[in-house]
Amino acid sequence: MTPGSLGLIAAFLVVVLVLVKPLGMYMAAVMEGRPIWPLRAGARLERLIYRLCGVDPGAPMGWKRYAIALLLFNALGALAVYAFQRMQSWLPLNPQQFANVSPDSSFNTAVSFVTNTNWQGYSGESTMSYLTQMVGLTVQNFLSAATGIVVAVALIRGFARHNAQSIGNFWVDITRTTLYILLPLSTVLAVVLAGQGVVQNFSAYKDVTTLEAVSFQQPKVDAAGGPLKDAAGNAVVESLTTQKQTLPMGPMASQEAIKELGTNGGGFLNANSAHPYENPTPLSNFLEMLALVLIPAALTYTFGQMVGDTRQGWAVLAAMAILFGALVTIAVHSEQLGNPRVAALGIDQTASGLQPGGNMEGKEARFGIGASALFATVTTGTSCGAVNSMHDSFTPLGGLVPLFNMQLGEVVFGGTGTGLYSMLIFAVIGVFIAGLMIGRTPEYLGKKIEAFEIKMSSIAILVMPFIVLLGTAIAVSVADGKAGVANPAAHGFSEILYAFTSAGNNNGSAFAGLSANTPFYNTILGLVMWLGRFWPIAAVLAIAGALAAKKRVPVTAGTMLTYGPTFIILLIGTVLLVGALTFVPALALGPVVEHLVMWGG
Amino acid sequence: MTSLLRPAIVLFLILTAITGIAYPLLVTGVAQAVFPSEAGGSLIAKEGKAVGSSLIGQSFSDPRHFWGRPSATAPQPYNGLASGGSNLGPLNPALTDGIKTRVEALRAADPTNKSPVPVDLVTASASGLDPDISLAAAYYQVPRVARERSLPPDAVRSLIAAHARGKVLGILGEPRVNVLDLNLALDALK
């Protein structure tokens, strides 16, 4: 690892840690409805919203009602995104006159954005109208992130309350999260990003006359749009020359900001945060990575404060940060080592004051190795899935890190809300295992962990590997699944495994060589995303409800401390054990084989 | 269930109006007022004509110009409507074959240059629109550009140095130069 990469990672962690406490405190105040300034300023708007909705903001909800409200709200969102795509050619703000999106792609994208996955089967700049991007996709960037946060807060309330029937009011929670947390942060970040060069306008795409003309060949198409064949059955190719470059425009910065802050990851453009219009400078890159981790990291403090013991939050954050440090080191190191087959061609891959060196295939010159591998680790450890480099072209171990990061269940900071609640479920499992070892009834934060909580926790944790591995197995067994693979041998298997891992964990990044915009992949990945999102959420809300109803157990000399080094190690061990036991066989077939082949011969 | 339907629909509509309409319009207003050029795509005008964006790379193959990074966009390189990388895996023979072809093209254009080729000059970028190359990749091309333009190599080198950008605070960014900027400056020399 170069000193520059090391410095970047260190600076990144320091800035995150500095921001955790202030933002965590603010979010706790918002979610507890304390009369801080923003809530007082927005009180009239809030009252108006609740009146129009016919909602009593003080009315408590049990976990079942909370869960139904959440599902209903998200299902509505999916319908709306589907409808906007299917009708975009008849709606305004479509300067490029894009056609309506196909049913299977629309379904996939609707599920994808509602579940906070933002897997993109489509290419943004040649598919979606500005209206679809804004009113369809940007809205779900906000609402899916808010959904994650409110589930985490509901679970926190489960620990914080006792003998209670309610875990909060879903309508109030979702409104406050959107208005007071996501909107202000996004507005500030969007304007700063626009200042760095992220496009923000409603102009039609702009044509420029390039310095040199480009000659290229392109297959000719017949009147129906199919490839034209000559008498021998070969595709007819025409040679063309152009001096025109068309630059995409649109309201990008406003979507970019919430794409990161909400760990969504769905880019306005196909190349996502690798595109210079989405991520123009090293500073914009730093801010985007920061935005990714900010809310998930700060929520640990919110958690600590709301359960009345901030050490509990710091312990969870420490476990996340240690896992992060290990994973990012492997990723940066592997990418910096480069590709021995490229070195064999007489290519200079050595880092120096003049070049980043390393494996530069699928990476941008302004980001080099450190900022690309760091971004890859951050975006897969959180459930974001935005990319500033192409993970498909990573070295085998460099690509294993993002894959394994997701397979751990998105807890290395994790998604907005999802990271915290998933980590707390691991903590419940951890204290249960520890309880078995020492022969005591497990407790966490003053609540007895009993059969119901463990059953629900097992569901929350095991749904993901179940659908990921089952989906992968189906895809590698059928022709439609194998047809999409772009790279030969073990790497092709990794592409499929990555796609299902990404969908099942609601990440959305890809080994993008896989041609996934087909009816088969659009449908099966859509289902995997939906189940991977809402099945665990239902289980988590059930746990929240059960915990809230329990009485608090007093702390005694025999109570296991759930902060301090022992607990942090227990938590890390639980995460690694579950993730590794489930996925090592699959990883051995993909990246591990590829690594051995690459360096062995 | 039905008592949840009204709040679900009404709240969804209200939050859509706020986050999907009001928010992008507000950001557009502020961005256009404060950063009109950046929010408009950082376009470069020459004699009143838009010749490109300072953020988006262009395809260069004239030996008198500096060449940028290989672009995997289809059908033509640096296609602004089809951003993306090659997505070739590290062991894919297509990756090494492509690199070989590019090395041959570089050697053919400058047969006397025997120094090793900097990696970013022969590997496809992630966006296919990378505006930059590393300084190593720029200096590698100095002998060719100087000869083709009958310029002293030192003049070309100092032009690179004048357009070079390095790490900010030692951590942000990589040593690099914007190829379009560099070529515009080169063309302006005479």
JSON list of C-alpha atoms in Angstrom, two decimals, chain A residues 193-336:
[
{"chain": "A", "resi": 193, "resn": "LEU", "atom": "CA", "xyz": [-21.20, 18.54, -5.82]},
{"chain": "A", "resi": 194, "resn": "ALA", "atom": "CA", "xyz": [-22.63, 20.84, -8.48]},
{"chain": "A", "resi": 195, "resn": "GLY", "atom": "CA", "xyz": [-19.81, 23.23, -7.64]},
{"chain": "A", "resi": 196, "resn": "GLN", "atom": "CA", "xyz": [-17.33, 20.44, -8.31]},
{"chain": "A", "resi": 197, "resn": "GLY", "atom": "CA", "xyz": [-18.84, 19.86, -11.75]},
{"chain": "A", "resi": 198, "resn": "VAL", "atom": "CA", "xyz": [-21.77, 17.47, -11.29]},
{"chain": "A", "resi": 199, "resn": "VAL", "atom": "CA", "xyz": [-24.36, 18.55, -13.84]},
{"chain": "A", "resi": 200, "resn": "GLN", "atom": "CA", "xyz": [-27.63, 20.06, -12.59]},
{"chain": "A", "resi": 201, "resn": "ASN", "atom": "CA", "xyz": [-29.99, 21.41, -15.23]},
{"chain": "A", "resi": 202, "resn": "PHE", "atom": "CA", "xyz": [-32.96, 20.49, -17.38]},
{"chain": "A", "resi": 203, "resn": "SER", "atom": "CA", "xyz": [-31.32, 21.12, -20.78]},
{"chain": "A", "resi": 204, "resn": "ALA", "atom": "CA", "xyz": [-31.47, 18.63, -23.60]},
{"chain": "A", "resi": 205, "resn": "TYR", "atom": "CA", "xyz": [-28.23, 16.69, -24.19]},
{"chain": "A", "resi": 206, "resn": "LYS", "atom": "CA", "xyz": [-25.50, 18.90, -25.69]},
{"chain": "A", "resi": 207, "resn": "ASP", "atom": "CA", "xyz": [-23.56, 18.19, -28.87]},
{"chain": "A", "resi": 208, "resn": "VAL", "atom": "CA", "xyz": [-19.94, 19.30, -29.06]},
{"chain": "A", "resi": 209, "resn": "THR", "atom": "CA", "xyz": [-17.53, 19.20, -31.99]},
{"chain": "A", "resi": 210, "resn": "THR", "atom": "CA", "xyz": [-14.49, 17.22, -30.93]},
{"chain": "A", "resi": 211, "resn": "LEU", "atom": "CA", "xyz": [-10.90, 18.07, -31.87]},
{"chain": "A", "resi": 212, "resn": "GLU", "atom": "CA", "xyz": [-10.44, 14.92, -33.92]},
{"chain": "A", "resi": 213, "resn": "ALA", "atom": "CA", "xyz": [-12.87, 12.88, -35.95]},
{"chain": "A", "resi": 214, "resn": "VAL", "atom": "CA", "xyz": [-13.41, 9.28, -34.85]},
{"chain": "A", "resi": 215, "resn": "SER", "atom": "CA", "xyz": [-13.75, 6.44, -37.34]},
{"chain": "A", "resi": 216, "resn": "PHE", "atom": "CA", "xyz": [-15.59, 3.37, -36.17]},
{"chain": "A", "resi": 217, "resn": "GLN", "atom": "CA", "xyz": [-17.66, 0.45, -37.34]},
{"chain": "A", "resi": 218, "resn": "GLN", "atom": "CA", "xyz": [-21.17, -0.38, -36.36]},
{"chain": "A", "resi": 219, "resn": "PRO", "atom": "CA", "xyz": [-23.52, -3.22, -37.29]},
{"chain": "A", "resi": 220, "resn": "LYS", "atom": "CA", "xyz": [-26.22, -2.13, -39.71]},
{"chain": "A", "resi": 221, "resn": "VAL", "atom": "CA", "xyz": [-29.82, -2.63, -38.62]},
{"chain": "A", "resi": 222, "resn": "ASP", "atom": "CA", "xyz": [-32.86, -3.35, -40.75]},
{"chain": "A", "resi": 223, "resn": "ALA", "atom": "CA", "xyz": [-36.14, -1.44, -40.65]},
{"chain": "A", "resi": 224, "resn": "ALA", "atom": "CA", "xyz": [-37.37, -3.48, -37.69]},
{"chain": "A", "resi": 225, "resn": "GLY", "atom": "CA", "xyz": [-34.25, -2.72, -35.66]},
{"chain": "A", "resi": 226, "resn": "GLY", "atom": "CA", "xyz": [-32.78, -6.23, -35.96]},
{"chain": "A", "resi": 227, "resn": "PRO", "atom": "CA", "xyz": [-29.21, -6.84, -37.15]},
{"chain": "A", "resi": 228, "resn": "LEU", "atom": "CA", "xyz": [-28.88, -6.88, -40.94]},
{"chain": "A", "resi": 229, "resn": "LYS", "atom": "CA", "xyz": [-27.27, -10.05, -42.34]},
{"chain": "A", "resi": 230, "resn": "ASP", "atom": "CA", "xyz": [-25.65, -10.55, -45.74]},
{"chain": "A", "resi": 231, "resn": "ALA", "atom": "CA", "xyz": [-26.24, -13.56, -48.02]},
{"chain": "A", "resi": 232, "resn": "ALA", "atom": "CA", "xyz": [-23.68, -15.64, -46.07]},
{"chain": "A", "resi": 233, "resn": "GLY", "atom": "CA", "xyz": [-25.44, -14.86, -42.79]},
{"chain": "A", "resi": 234, "resn": "ASN", "atom": "CA", "xyz": [-22.72, -12.54, -41.46]},
{"chain": "A", "resi": 235, "resn": "ALA", "atom": "CA", "xyz": [-23.69, -9.28, -39.83]},
{"chain": "A", "resi": 236, "resn": "VAL", "atom": "CA", "xyz": [-23.32, -6.31, -42.16]},
{"chain": "A", "resi": 237, "resn": "VAL", "atom": "CA", "xyz": [-21.02, -3.67, -40.70]},
{"chain": "A", "resi": 238, "resn": "GLU", "atom": "CA", "xyz": [-20.89, -0.08, -41.85]},
{"chain": "A", "resi": 239, "resn": "SER", "atom": "CA", "xyz": [-17.93, 2.25, -41.38]},
{"chain": "A", "resi": 240, "resn": "LEU", "atom": "CA", "xyz": [-18.72, 5.69, -40.02]},
{"chain": "A", "resi": 241, "resn": "THR", "atom": "CA", "xyz": [-16.82, 8.82, -39.07]},
{"chain": "A", "resi": 242, "resn": "THR", "atom": "CA", "xyz": [-18.03, 11.39, -36.60]},
{"chain": "A", "resi": 243, "resn": "GLN", "atom": "CA", "xyz": [-16.72, 14.54, -35.02]},
{"chain": "A", "resi": 244, "resn": "LYS", "atom": "CA", "xyz": [-19.72, 14.90, -32.74]},
{"chain": "A", "resi": 245, "resn": "GLN", "atom": "CA", "xyz": [-19.84, 13.96, -29.09]},
{"chain": "A", "resi": 246, "resn": "THR", "atom": "CA", "xyz": [-23.18, 14.10, -27.28]},
{"chain": "A", "resi": 247, "resn": "LEU", "atom": "CA", "xyz": [-22.97, 14.97, -23.60]},
{"chain": "A", "resi": 248, "resn": "PRO", "atom": "CA", "xyz": [-25.78, 13.88, -21.27]},
{"chain": "A", "resi": 249, "resn": "MET", "atom": "CA", "xyz": [-27.39, 16.58, -19.11]},
{"chain": "A", "resi": 250, "resn": "GLY", "atom": "CA", "xyz": [-30.10, 16.56, -16.46]},
{"chain": "A", "resi": 251, "resn": "PRO", "atom": "CA", "xyz": [-30.78, 16.98, -12.75]},
{"chain": "A", "resi": 252, "resn": "MET", "atom": "CA", "xyz": [-27.84, 14.79, -11.67]},
{"chain": "A", "resi": 253, "resn": "ALA", "atom": "CA", "xyz": [-26.43, 16.51, -8.58]},
{"chain": "A", "resi": 254, "resn": "SER", "atom": "CA", "xyz": [-29.75, 16.37, -6.73]},
{"chain": "A", "resi": 255, "resn": "GLN", "atom": "CA", "xyz": [-29.92, 12.61, -7.31]},
{"chain": "A", "resi": 256, "resn": "GLU", "atom": "CA", "xyz": [-26.21, 12.09, -6.71]},
{"chain": "A", "resi": 257, "resn": "ALA", "atom": "CA", "xyz": [-26.36, 13.51, -3.18]},
{"chain": "A", "resi": 258, "resn": "ILE", "atom": "CA", "xyz": [-29.17, 11.29, -1.91]},
{"chain": "A", "resi": 259, "resn": "LYS", "atom": "CA", "xyz": [-27.77, 8.36, -3.89]},
{"chain": "A", "resi": 260, "resn": "GLU", "atom": "CA", "xyz": [-24.83, 8.38, -1.48]},
{"chain": "A", "resi": 261, "resn": "LEU", "atom": "CA", "xyz": [-26.43, 9.70, 1.71]},
{"chain": "A", "resi": 262, "resn": "GLY", "atom": "CA", "xyz": [-29.20, 7.12, 1.48]},
{"chain": "A", "resi": 263, "resn": "THR", "atom": "CA", "xyz": [-26.76, 4.32, 0.49]},
{"chain": "A", "resi": 264, "resn": "ASN", "atom": "CA", "xyz": [-28.88, 3.85, -2.61]},
{"chain": "A", "resi": 265, "resn": "GLY", "atom": "CA", "xyz": [-26.30, 3.71, -5.36]},
{"chain": "A", "resi": 266, "resn": "GLY", "atom": "CA", "xyz": [-28.41, 4.08, -8.48]},
{"chain": "A", "resi": 267, "resn": "GLY", "atom": "CA", "xyz": [-26.53, 6.39, -10.80]},
{"chain": "A", "resi": 268, "resn": "PHE", "atom": "CA", "xyz": [-28.08, 8.88, -13.17]},
{"chain": "A", "resi": 269, "resn": "LEU", "atom": "CA", "xyz": [-25.62, 7.57, -15.76]},
{"chain": "A", "resi": 270, "resn": "ASN", "atom": "CA", "xyz": [-24.51, 4.07, -16.65]},
{"chain": "A", "resi": 271, "resn": "ALA", "atom": "CA", "xyz": [-20.94, 4.42, -15.38]},
{"chain": "A", "resi": 272, "resn": "ASN", "atom": "CA", "xyz": [-22.31, 5.67, -12.04]},
{"chain": "A", "resi": 273, "resn": "SER", "atom": "CA", "xyz": [-19.75, 7.44, -9.82]},
{"chain": "A", "resi": 274, "resn": "ALA", "atom": "CA", "xyz": [-16.98, 6.58, -12.28]},
{"chain": "A", "resi": 275, "resn": "HIS", "atom": "CA", "xyz": [-18.59, 9.01, -14.74]},
{"chain": "A", "resi": 276, "resn": "PRO", "atom": "CA", "xyz": [-16.90, 12.42, -14.63]},
{"chain": "A", "resi": 277, "resn": "TYR", "atom": "CA", "xyz": [-20.32, 14.09, -14.58]},
{"chain": "A", "resi": 278, "resn": "GLU", "atom": "CA", "xyz": [-21.32, 12.18, -11.43]},
{"chain": "A", "resi": 279, "resn": "ASN", "atom": "CA", "xyz": [-17.97, 12.29, -9.70]},
{"chain": "A", "resi": 280, "resn": "PRO", "atom": "CA", "xyz": [-15.70, 14.86, -11.34]},
{"chain": "A", "resi": 281, "resn": "THR", "atom": "CA", "xyz": [-12.89, 15.44, -8.85]},
{"chain": "A", "resi": 282, "resn": "PRO", "atom": "CA", "xyz": [-10.91, 13.71, -6.09]},
{"chain": "A", "resi": 283, "resn": "LEU", "atom": "CA", "xyz": [-12.73, 16.01, -3.63]},
{"chain": "A", "resi": 284, "resn": "SER", "atom": "CA", "xyz": [-16.17, 15.04, -4.93]},
{"chain": "A", "resi": 285, "resn": "ASN", "atom": "CA", "xyz": [-15.04, 11.42, -4.61]},
{"chain": "A", "resi": 286, "resn": "PHE", "atom": "CA", "xyz": [-14.03, 11.94, -0.98]},
{"chain": "A", "resi": 287, "resn": "LEU", "atom": "CA", "xyz": [-17.34, 13.63, -0.19]},
{"chain": "A", "resi": 288, "resn": "GLU", "atom": "CA", "xyz": [-19.32, 10.87, -1.87]},
{"chain": "A", "resi": 289, "resn": "MET", "atom": "CA", "xyz": [-17.52, 8.18, 0.14]},
{"chain": "A", "resi": 290, "resn": "LEU", "atom": "CA", "xyz": [-18.07, 10.20, 3.29]},
{"chain": "A", "resi": 291, "resn": "ALA", "atom": "CA", "xyz": [-21.77, 10.61, 2.50]},
{"chain": "A", "resi": 292, "resn": "LEU", "atom": "CA", "xyz": [-22.05, 6.85, 2.07]},
{"chain": "A", "resi": 293, "resn": "VAL", "atom": "CA", "xyz": [-20.82, 6.04, 5.53]},
{"chain": "A", "resi": 294, "resn": "LEU", "atom": "CA", "xyz": [-22.05, 9.08, 7.40]},
{"chain": "A", "resi": 295, "resn": "ILE", "atom": "CA", "xyz": [-25.57, 8.09, 8.42]},
{"chain": "A", "resi": 296, "resn": "PRO", "atom": "CA", "xyz": [-24.88, 4.35, 8.99]},
{"chain": "A", "resi": 297, "resn": "ALA", "atom": "CA", "xyz": [-21.90, 5.19, 11.23]},
{"chain": "A", "resi": 298, "resn": "ALA", "atom": "CA", "xyz": [-23.68, 7.97, 13.10]},
{"chain": "A", "resi": 299, "resn": "LEU", "atom": "CA", "xyz": [-26.72, 5.79, 13.77]},
{"chain": "A", "resi": 300, "resn": "THR", "atom": "CA", "xyz": [-24.57, 3.74, 16.17]},
{"chain": "A", "resi": 301, "resn": "TYR", "atom": "CA", "xyz": [-24.31, 6.85, 18.33]},
{"chain": "A", "resi": 302, "resn": "THR", "atom": "CA", "xyz": [-28.04, 7.47, 17.96]},
{"chain": "A", "resi": 303, "resn": "PHE", "atom": "CA", "xyz": [-28.53, 3.91, 19.19]},
{"chain": "A", "resi": 304, "resn": "GLY", "atom": "CA", "xyz": [-26.23, 4.37, 22.17]},
{"chain": "A", "resi": 305, "resn": "GLN", "atom": "CA", "xyz": [-27.93, 7.58, 23.16]},
{"chain": "A", "resi": 306, "resn": "MET", "atom": "CA", "xyz": [-31.47, 6.25, 22.81]},
{"chain": "A", "resi": 307, "resn": "VAL", "atom": "CA", "xyz": [-30.76, 3.16, 24.94]},
{"chain": "A", "resi": 308, "resn": "GLY", "atom": "CA", "xyz": [-29.13, 5.40, 27.51]},
{"chain": "A", "resi": 309, "resn": "ASP", "atom": "CA", "xyz": [-25.54, 4.16, 27.27]},
{"chain": "A", "resi": 310, "resn": "THR", "atom": "CA", "xyz": [-23.36, 5.55, 24.49]},
{"chain": "A", "resi": 311, "resn": "ARG", "atom": "CA", "xyz": [-20.68, 2.90, 25.17]},
{"chain": "A", "resi": 312, "resn": "GLN", "atom": "CA", "xyz": [-23.06, 0.38, 23.58]},
{"chain": "A", "resi": 313, "resn": "GLY", "atom": "CA", "xyz": [-23.06, 2.40, 20.37]},
{"chain": "A", "resi": 314, "resn": "TRP", "atom": "CA", "xyz": [-19.29, 2.86, 20.32]},
{"chain": "A", "resi": 315, "resn": "ALA", "atom": "CA", "xyz": [-18.81, -0.90, 20.74]},
{"chain": "A", "resi": 316, "resn": "VAL", "atom": "CA", "xyz": [-20.92, -1.59, 17.65]},
{"chain": "A", "resi": 317, "resn": "LEU", "atom": "CA", "xyz": [-19.07, 1.11, 15.72]},
{"chain": "A", "resi": 318, "resn": "ALA", "atom": "CA", "xyz": [-15.72, -0.31, 16.80]},
{"chain": "A", "resi": 319, "resn": "ALA", "atom": "CA", "xyz": [-16.65, -3.76, 15.48]},
{"chain": "A", "resi": 320, "resn": "MET", "atom": "CA", "xyz": [-17.67, -2.19, 12.16]},
{"chain": "A", "resi": 321, "resn": "ALA", "atom": "CA", "xyz": [-14.50, -0.11, 11.92]},
{"chain": "A", "resi": 322, "resn": "ILE", "atom": "CA", "xyz": [-12.17, -3.06, 12.66]},
{"chain": "A", "resi": 323, "resn": "LEU", "atom": "CA", "xyz": [-13.81, -5.21, 9.97]},
{"chain": "A", "resi": 324, "resn": "PHE", "atom": "CA", "xyz": [-13.59, -2.25, 7.61]},
{"chain": "A", "resi": 325, "resn": "GLY", "atom": "CA", "xyz": [-9.91, -1.69, 8.26]},
{"chain": "A", "resi": 326, "resn": "ALA", "atom": "CA", "xyz": [-9.07, -5.32, 7.52]},
{"chain": "A", "resi": 327, "resn": "LEU", "atom": "CA", "xyz": [-11.14, -5.49, 4.34]},
{"chain": "A", "resi": 328, "resn": "VAL", "atom": "CA", "xyz": [-9.96, -2.21, 2.86]},
{"chain": "A", "resi": 329, "resn": "THR", "atom": "CA", "xyz": [-6.34, -3.19, 3.43]},
{"chain": "A", "resi": 330, "resn": "ILE", "atom": "CA", "xyz": [-6.77, -6.39, 1.44]},
{"chain": "A", "resi": 331, "resn": "ALA", "atom": "CA", "xyz": [-8.57, -4.58, -1.38]},
{"chain": "A", "resi": 332, "resn": "VAL", "atom": "CA", "xyz": [-6.05, -1.77, -1.78]},
{"chain": "A", "resi": 333, "resn": "HIS", "atom": "CA", "xyz": [-3.09, -4.13, -1.48]},
{"chain": "A", "resi": 334, "resn": "SER", "atom": "CA", "xyz": [-4.43, -6.55, -4.12]},
{"chain": "A", "resi": 335, "resn": "GLU", "atom": "CA", "xyz": [-5.23, -3.81, -6.61]},
{"chain": "A", "resi": 336, "resn": "GLN", "atom": "CA", "xyz": [-1.87, -2.12, -6.08]}
]
